Coordinates of C-alpha atoms in Angstrom, one line a residue:
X18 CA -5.3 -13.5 26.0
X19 CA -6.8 -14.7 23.1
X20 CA -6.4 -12.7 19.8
X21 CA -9.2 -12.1 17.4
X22 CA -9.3 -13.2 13.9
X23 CA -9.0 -8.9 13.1
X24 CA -5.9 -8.4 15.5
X25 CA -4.5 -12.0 13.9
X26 CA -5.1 -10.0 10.4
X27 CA -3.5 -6.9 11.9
X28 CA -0.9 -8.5 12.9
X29 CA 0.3 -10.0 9.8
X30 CA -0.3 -7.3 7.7
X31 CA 2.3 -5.4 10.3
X32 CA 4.5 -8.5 9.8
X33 CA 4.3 -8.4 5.7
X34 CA 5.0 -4.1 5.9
X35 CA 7.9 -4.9 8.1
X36 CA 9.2 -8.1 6.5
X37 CA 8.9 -6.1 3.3
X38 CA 10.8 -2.9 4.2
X39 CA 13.3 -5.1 6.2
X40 CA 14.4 -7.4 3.3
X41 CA 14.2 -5.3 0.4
X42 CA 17.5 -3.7 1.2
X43 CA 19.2 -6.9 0.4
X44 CA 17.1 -8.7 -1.5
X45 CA 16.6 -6.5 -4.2
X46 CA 20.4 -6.4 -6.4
X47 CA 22.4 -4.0 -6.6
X48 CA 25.3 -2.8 -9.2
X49 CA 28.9 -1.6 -7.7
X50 CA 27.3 2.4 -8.0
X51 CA 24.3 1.3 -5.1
X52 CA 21.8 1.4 -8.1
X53 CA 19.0 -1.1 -8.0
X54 CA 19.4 -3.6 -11.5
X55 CA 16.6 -3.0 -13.1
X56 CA 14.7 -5.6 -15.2
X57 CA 14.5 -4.7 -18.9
X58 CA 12.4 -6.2 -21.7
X59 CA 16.0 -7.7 -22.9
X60 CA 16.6 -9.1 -19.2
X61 CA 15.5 -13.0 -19.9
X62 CA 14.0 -15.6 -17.5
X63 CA 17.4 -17.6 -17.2
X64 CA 19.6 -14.5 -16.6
X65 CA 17.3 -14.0 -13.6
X66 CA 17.8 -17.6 -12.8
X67 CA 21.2 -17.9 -13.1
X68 CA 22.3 -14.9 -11.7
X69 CA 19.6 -14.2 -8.9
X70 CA 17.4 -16.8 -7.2
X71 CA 14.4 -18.9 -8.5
X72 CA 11.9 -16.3 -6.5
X73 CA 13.3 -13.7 -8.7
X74 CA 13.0 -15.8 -11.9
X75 CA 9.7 -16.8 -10.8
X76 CA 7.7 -14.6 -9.4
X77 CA 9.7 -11.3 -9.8
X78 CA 10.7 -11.3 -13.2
X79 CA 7.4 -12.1 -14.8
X80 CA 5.7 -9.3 -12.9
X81 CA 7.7 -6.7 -13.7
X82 CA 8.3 -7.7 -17.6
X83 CA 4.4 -7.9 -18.1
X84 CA 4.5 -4.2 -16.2
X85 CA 7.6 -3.1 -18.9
X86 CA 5.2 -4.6 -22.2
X87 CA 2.0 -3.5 -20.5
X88 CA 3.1 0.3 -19.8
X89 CA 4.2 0.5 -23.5
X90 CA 0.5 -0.1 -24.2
X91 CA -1.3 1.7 -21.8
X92 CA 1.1 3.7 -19.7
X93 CA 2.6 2.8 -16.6
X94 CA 0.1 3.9 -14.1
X95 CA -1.9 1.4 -16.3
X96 CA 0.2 -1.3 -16.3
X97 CA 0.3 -1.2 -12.4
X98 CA -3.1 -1.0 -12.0
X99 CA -3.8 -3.8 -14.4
X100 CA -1.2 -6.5 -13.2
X101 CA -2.3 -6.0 -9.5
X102 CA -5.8 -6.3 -10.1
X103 CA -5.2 -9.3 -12.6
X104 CA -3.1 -10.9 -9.7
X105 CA -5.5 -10.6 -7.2
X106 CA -8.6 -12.0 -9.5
X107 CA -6.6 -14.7 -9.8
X108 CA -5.6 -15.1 -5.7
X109 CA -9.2 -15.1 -5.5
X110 CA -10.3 -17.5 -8.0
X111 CA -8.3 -20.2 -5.9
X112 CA -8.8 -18.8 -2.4
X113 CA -12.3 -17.9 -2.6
X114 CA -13.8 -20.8 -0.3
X115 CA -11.0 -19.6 2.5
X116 CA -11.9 -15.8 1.6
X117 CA -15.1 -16.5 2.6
X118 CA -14.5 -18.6 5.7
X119 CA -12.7 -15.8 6.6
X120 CA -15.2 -12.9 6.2
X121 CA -17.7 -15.3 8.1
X122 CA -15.0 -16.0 10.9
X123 CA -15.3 -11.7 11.1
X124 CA -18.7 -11.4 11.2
X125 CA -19.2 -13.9 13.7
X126 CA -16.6 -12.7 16.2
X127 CA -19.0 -10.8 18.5
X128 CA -20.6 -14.2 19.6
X129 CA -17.1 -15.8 19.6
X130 CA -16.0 -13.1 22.1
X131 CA -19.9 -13.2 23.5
X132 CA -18.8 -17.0 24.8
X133 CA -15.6 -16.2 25.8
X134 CA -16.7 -13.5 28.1
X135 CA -18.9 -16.0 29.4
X136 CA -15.8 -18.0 31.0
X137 CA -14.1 -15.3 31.8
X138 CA -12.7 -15.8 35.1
X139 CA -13.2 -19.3 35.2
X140 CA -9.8 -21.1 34.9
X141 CA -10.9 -24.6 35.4
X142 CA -9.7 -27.2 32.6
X143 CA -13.4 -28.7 32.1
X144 CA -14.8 -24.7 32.2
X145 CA -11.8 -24.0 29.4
X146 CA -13.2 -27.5 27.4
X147 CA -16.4 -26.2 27.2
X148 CA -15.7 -22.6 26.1
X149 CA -13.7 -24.4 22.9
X150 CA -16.1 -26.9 22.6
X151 CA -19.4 -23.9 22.4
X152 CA -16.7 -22.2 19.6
X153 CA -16.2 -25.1 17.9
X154 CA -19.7 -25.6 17.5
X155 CA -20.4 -22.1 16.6
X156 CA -18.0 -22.1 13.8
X157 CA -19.5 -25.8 12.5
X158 CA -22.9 -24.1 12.5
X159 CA -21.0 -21.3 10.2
X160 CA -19.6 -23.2 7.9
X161 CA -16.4 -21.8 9.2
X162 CA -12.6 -24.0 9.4
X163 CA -9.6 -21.9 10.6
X164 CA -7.2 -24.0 9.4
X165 CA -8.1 -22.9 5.5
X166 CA -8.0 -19.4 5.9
X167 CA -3.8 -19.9 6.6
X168 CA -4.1 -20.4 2.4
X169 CA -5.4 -16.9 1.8
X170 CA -2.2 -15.8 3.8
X171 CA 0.5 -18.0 2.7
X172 CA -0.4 -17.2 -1.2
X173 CA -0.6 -13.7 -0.5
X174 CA 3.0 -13.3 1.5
X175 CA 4.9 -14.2 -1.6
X176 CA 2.7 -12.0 -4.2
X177 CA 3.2 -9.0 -2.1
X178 CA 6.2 -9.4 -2.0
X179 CA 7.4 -10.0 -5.4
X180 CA 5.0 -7.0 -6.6
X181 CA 7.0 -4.9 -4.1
X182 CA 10.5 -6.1 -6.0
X183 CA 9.0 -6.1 -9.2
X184 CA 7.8 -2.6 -8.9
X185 CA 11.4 -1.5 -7.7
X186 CA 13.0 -3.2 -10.6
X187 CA 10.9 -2.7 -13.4
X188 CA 12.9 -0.4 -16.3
X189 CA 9.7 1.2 -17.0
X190 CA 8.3 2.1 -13.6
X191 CA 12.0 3.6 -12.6
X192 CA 12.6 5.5 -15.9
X193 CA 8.2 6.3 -16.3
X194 CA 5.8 8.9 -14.7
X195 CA 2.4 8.9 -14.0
X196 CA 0.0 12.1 -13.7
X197 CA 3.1 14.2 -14.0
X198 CA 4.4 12.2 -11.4
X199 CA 8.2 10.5 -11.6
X200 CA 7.2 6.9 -9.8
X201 CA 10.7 7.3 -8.3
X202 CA 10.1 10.1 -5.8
X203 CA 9.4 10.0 -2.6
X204 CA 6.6 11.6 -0.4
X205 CA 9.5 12.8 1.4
X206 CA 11.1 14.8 -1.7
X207 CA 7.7 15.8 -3.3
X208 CA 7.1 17.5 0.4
X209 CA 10.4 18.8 0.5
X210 CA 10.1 20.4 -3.3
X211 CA 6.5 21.7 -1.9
X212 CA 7.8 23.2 0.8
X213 CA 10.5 25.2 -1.5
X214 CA 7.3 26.1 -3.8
X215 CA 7.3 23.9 -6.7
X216 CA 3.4 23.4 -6.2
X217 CA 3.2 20.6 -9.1
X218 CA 5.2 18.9 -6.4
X219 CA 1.5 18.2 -4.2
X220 CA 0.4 15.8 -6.5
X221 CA 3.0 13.2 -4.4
X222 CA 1.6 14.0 -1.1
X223 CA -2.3 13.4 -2.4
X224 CA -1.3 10.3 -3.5
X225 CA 0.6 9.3 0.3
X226 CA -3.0 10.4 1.7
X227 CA -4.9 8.2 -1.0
X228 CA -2.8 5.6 0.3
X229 CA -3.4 5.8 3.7
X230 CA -6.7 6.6 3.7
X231 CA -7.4 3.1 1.5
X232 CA -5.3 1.4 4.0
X233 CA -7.5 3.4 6.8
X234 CA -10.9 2.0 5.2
X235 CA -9.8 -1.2 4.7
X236 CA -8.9 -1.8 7.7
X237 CA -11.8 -0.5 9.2
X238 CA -14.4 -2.0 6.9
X239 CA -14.9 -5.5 8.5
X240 CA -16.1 -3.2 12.0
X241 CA -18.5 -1.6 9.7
X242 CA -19.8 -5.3 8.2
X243 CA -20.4 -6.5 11.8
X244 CA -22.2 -3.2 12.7
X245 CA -24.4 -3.6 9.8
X246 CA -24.7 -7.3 10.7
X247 CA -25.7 -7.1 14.6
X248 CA -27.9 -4.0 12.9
X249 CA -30.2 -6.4 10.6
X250 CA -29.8 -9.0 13.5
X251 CA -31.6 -6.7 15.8
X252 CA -34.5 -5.0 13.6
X253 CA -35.4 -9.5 12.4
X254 CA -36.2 -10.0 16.3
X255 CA -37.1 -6.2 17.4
X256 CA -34.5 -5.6 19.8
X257 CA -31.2 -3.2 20.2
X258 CA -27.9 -3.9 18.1
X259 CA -25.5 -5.3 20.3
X260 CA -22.5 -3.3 20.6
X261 CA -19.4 -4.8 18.2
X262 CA -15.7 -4.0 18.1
X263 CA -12.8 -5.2 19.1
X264 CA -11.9 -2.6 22.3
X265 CA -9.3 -0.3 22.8
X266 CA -6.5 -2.7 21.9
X267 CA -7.8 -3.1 18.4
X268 CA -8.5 -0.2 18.1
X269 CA -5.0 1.2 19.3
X270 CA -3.4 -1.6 17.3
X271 CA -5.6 -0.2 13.6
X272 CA -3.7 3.1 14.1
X273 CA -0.6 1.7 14.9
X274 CA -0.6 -0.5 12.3
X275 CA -1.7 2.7 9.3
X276 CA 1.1 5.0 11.4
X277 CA 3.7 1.9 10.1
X278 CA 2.7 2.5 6.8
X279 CA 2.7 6.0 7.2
X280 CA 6.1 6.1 8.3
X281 CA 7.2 3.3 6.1
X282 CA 5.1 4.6 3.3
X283 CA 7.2 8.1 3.6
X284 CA 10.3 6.9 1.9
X285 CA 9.4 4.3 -0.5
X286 CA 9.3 6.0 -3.9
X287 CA 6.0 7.1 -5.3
X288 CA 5.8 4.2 -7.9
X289 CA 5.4 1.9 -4.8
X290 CA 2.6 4.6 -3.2
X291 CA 0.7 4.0 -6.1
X292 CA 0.7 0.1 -5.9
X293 CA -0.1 -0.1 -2.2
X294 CA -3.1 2.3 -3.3
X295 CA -4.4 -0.1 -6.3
X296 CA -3.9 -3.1 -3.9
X297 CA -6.1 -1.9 -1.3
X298 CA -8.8 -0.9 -3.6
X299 CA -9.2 -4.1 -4.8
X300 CA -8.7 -5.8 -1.2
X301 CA -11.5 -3.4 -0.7
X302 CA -13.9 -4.3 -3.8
X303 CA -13.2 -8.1 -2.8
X304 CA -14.0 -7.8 0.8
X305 CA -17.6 -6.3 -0.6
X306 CA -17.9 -8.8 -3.2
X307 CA -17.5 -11.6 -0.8
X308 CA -19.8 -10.2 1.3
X309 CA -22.1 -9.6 -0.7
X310 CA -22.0 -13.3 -1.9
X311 CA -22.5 -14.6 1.9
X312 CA -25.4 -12.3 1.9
X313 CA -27.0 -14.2 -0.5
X314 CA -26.6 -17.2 0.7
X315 CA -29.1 -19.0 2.0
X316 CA -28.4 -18.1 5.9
X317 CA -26.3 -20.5 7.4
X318 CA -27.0 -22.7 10.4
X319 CA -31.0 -22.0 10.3
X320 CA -30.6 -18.5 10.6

């Protein structure tokens, strides 16, 4: 069966959470105690280098000591916020073209699925041909190429994953607090000191339900684009919105994917609660922004 450029997004993102939480055990140094080595604003470039790996060194280290200078400035809730929304600007600055390819591929999945329903049943090679060759063309009338939205994807991996280190190992983020907060608690330990009455401790478990419910709309907000699509599609030619979504496997797969990070999401420490948060806020903000610029596009393919 034939995934969907959602479940294919779906997917990966379960494959980053997992890759992520998998790894980090023994990617992320330890001294002879078990205690994570934390990068300080005295820990230099070539140390990293030397000592580590060049992934470290180059994408690790300068993360976390812009979020040591940064927090010195304007705190460390600040400084998390800042270099994750500086990061992404930046992602999108050089993915944009594929960003967009890829919120047109959404929006035009309906019709995709529209022609493959249309074979379906129909397992001859020249019936298969033809189904490709009907997508193919629907995509060219798009503007939309598959093979650059991979770019979007193979940037991000490596961002995510050296924001995740980098928030893990920076001095100021594992020594700092936030809102009252000590970034090195866990939803897990602020429940556990709620449950024993320290009430100041709730502040951790409304920031695990920020989380998931940013990860919840962000997953859910391309559904709500093709809705509003097939919505405007219907009122131009006077006629009922065809019904969009992906069926109950998508749908099954969107929760399993947020109960992951739920569960995952549990135990990291709060510091790493707060970035996931951040991160889908702006995924969220892009994903409009983007949309908002196809929108104003003149409509592609004589539409």
């Amino acid at each position: 069966m034939k995934l969907s450029t959602r479940m294919k997004k779906l997917l990966m993102l379960a494959l980053v959470v997992t890759v992520l939480v998998t790894i980090s055990g023994c990617t992320v140094p330890h001294d002879a105690k078990g205690n994570v080595i934390l990068i300080t604003n005295n820990t230099t470039f070539q140390y990293i280098f030397e000592k580590e790996s060049w992934f470290s060194a180059i994408f690790v280290w300068p993360l976390a000591w812009l979020i040591n200078h940064l927090s010195m400035i304007i705190g460390v809730g600040g400084a998390i916020a800042l270099v994750t929304i500086v990061i992404h600007a930046l992602l999108a600055a050089f993915t944009s073209k594929s960003q967009v390819a890829m919120q047109r591929m959404q929006l035009i999945q309906p019709e995709l699925n529209k022609i493959q329903r249309k074979y379906e049943g129909v397992s001859t090679d020249s019936a298969r041909m033809k189904m490709v060759q009907e997508q193919q063309a629907l995509m060219k009338k798009y503007d939309v190429h598959p093979g650059s939205m991979m770019l979007v994807q193979f940037l991000q991996f490596p961002i995510v994953m050296a924001m995740f280190f980098a928030i893990q190992r920076a001095e100021s983020v594992a020594k700092g607090s936030f809102l009252g907060m000590i970034l090195q608690v866990t939803p897990m330990k602020g429940l556990q000191q709620l449950i024993a009455g320290n009430m100041a401790s709730l502040s951790y478990i409304i920031l695990f339900i920020l989380m998931l419910g940013s990860q919840f709309a962000l997953i859910k907000l391309p559904l709500i684009l093709q809705k509003k699509k097939a919505e405007a599609e219907a009122k131009k030619h006077h006629r009922r919105p065809e019904e969009v979504g992906g069926g109950s496997q998508q749908v099954m797969m969107q929760y399993m994917m947020v109960g992951m990070i739920a569960i995952f999401g549990f135990t990291w420490f709060s510091g790493m609660s707060y970035y996931w948060f951040i991160r889908n806020i702006v995924d969220i903000v892009k994903t409009l922004i983007v949309q908002k610029k196809i929108d104003e596009q003149k409509p592609v393919g004589g539409r």
